[in-house]
Coordinates of C-alpha atoms in Angstrom, one line a residue:
X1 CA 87.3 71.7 38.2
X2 CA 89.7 73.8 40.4
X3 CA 93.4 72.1 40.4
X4 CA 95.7 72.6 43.7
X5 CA 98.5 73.2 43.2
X6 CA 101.2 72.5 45.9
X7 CA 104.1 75.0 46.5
X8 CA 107.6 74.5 48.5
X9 CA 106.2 77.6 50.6
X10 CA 102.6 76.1 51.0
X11 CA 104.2 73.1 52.6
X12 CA 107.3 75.1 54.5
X13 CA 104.3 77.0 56.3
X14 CA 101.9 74.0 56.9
X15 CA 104.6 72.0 58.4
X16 CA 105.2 74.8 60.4
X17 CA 101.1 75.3 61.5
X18 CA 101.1 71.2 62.1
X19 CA 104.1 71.3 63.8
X20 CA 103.6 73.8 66.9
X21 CA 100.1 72.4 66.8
X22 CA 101.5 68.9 67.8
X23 CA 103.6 70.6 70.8
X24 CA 100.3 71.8 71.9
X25 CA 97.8 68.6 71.5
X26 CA 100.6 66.7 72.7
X27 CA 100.8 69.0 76.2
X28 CA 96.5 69.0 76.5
X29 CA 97.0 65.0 78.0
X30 CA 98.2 66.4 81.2
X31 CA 95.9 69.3 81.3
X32 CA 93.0 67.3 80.3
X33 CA 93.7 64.7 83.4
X34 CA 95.1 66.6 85.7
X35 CA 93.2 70.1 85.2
X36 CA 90.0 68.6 83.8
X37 CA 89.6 65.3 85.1
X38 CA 89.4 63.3 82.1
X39 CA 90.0 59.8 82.1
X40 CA 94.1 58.9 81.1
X41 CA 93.0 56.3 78.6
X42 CA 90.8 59.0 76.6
X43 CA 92.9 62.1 77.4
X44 CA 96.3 60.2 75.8
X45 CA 94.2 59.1 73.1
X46 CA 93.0 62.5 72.3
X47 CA 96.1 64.6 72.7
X48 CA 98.9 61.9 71.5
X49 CA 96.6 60.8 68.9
X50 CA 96.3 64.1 67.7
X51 CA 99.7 64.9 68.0
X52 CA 100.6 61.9 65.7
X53 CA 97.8 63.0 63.1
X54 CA 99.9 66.3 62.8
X55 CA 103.3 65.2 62.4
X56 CA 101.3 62.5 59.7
X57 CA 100.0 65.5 57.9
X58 CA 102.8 67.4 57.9
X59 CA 104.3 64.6 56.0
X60 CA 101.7 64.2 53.5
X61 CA 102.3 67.7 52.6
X62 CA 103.5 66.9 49.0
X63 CA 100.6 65.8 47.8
X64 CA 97.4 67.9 47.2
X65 CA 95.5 65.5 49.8
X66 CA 98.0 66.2 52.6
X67 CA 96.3 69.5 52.7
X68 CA 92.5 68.1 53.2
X69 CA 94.6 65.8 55.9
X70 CA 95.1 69.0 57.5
X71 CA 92.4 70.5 57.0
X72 CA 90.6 67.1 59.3
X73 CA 93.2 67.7 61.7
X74 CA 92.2 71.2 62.2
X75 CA 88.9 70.5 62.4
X76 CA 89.7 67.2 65.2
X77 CA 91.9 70.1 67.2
X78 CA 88.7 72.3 67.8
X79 CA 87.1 69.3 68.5
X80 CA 89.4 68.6 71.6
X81 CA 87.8 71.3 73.2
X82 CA 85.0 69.4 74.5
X83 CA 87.8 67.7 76.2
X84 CA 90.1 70.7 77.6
X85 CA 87.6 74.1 76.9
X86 CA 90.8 76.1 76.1
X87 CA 91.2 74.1 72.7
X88 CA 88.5 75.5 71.3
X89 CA 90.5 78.7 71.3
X90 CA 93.6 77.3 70.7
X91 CA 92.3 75.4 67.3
X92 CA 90.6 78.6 66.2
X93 CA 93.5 80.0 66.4
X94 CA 95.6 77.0 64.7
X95 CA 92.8 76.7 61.7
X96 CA 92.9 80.4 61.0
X97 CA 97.0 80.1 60.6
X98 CA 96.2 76.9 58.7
X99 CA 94.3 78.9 56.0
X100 CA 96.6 81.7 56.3
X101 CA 99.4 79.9 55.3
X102 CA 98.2 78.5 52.3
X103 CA 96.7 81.6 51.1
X104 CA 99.9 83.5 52.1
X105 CA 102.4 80.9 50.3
X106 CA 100.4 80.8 47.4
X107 CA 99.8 84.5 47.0
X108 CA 103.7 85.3 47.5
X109 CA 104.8 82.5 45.5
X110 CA 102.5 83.8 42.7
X111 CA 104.1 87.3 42.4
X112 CA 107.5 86.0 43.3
X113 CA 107.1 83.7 40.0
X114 CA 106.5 86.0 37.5

């Protein structure tokens, strides 16, 4: 079995990913009922809601399970596209700097330690 190993830059970059990704499912609510005409109840469900899950994630990033919490998120964030079309792109883009930055912290904190 694999072990995961959390690193102080693993979670300094994943806050960061989850972070700007809650500015941004927190401002699709008005662009999903304004632009898109989706219902309030479901479009401040989907965007706050999502919103909340980051900044949740973001502070389960200690723990090795933080990450797959992130990793859901990421996945819920593409998923918002069927609500607003543009999310679609907009949580590609968020998942692919979601894997970069644990790739990236881990590789740079691998050479910095030895």
């Amino acid at each position: 079995m694999m072990s995961f190993e959390v690193t102080p830059g693993m979670r300094r970059l994943g806050a960061s990913v989850l972070g700007m990704e809650a500015i941004v499912a927190g401002l699709i609510t008005p662009v999903a009922i304004m632009v898109d005409g989706v219902r309030p109840a479901l479009a401040v469900t989907a965007g706050i809601g999502l919103a909340v899950l980051c900044v949740i994630s973001a502070g389960l990033l200690k723990w090795p399970f933080g990450y797959i919490a992130g990793s859901v998120v990421q996945v819920l964030a593409v998923c918002t596209g069927f609500l607003v079309p543009t999310m679609f792109f907009l949580g590609g883009i968020f998942t692919a700097l979601w894997i970069t930055a644990i790739f990236v912290a881990r590789r740079v904190e691998g050479v910095t330690s030895r």
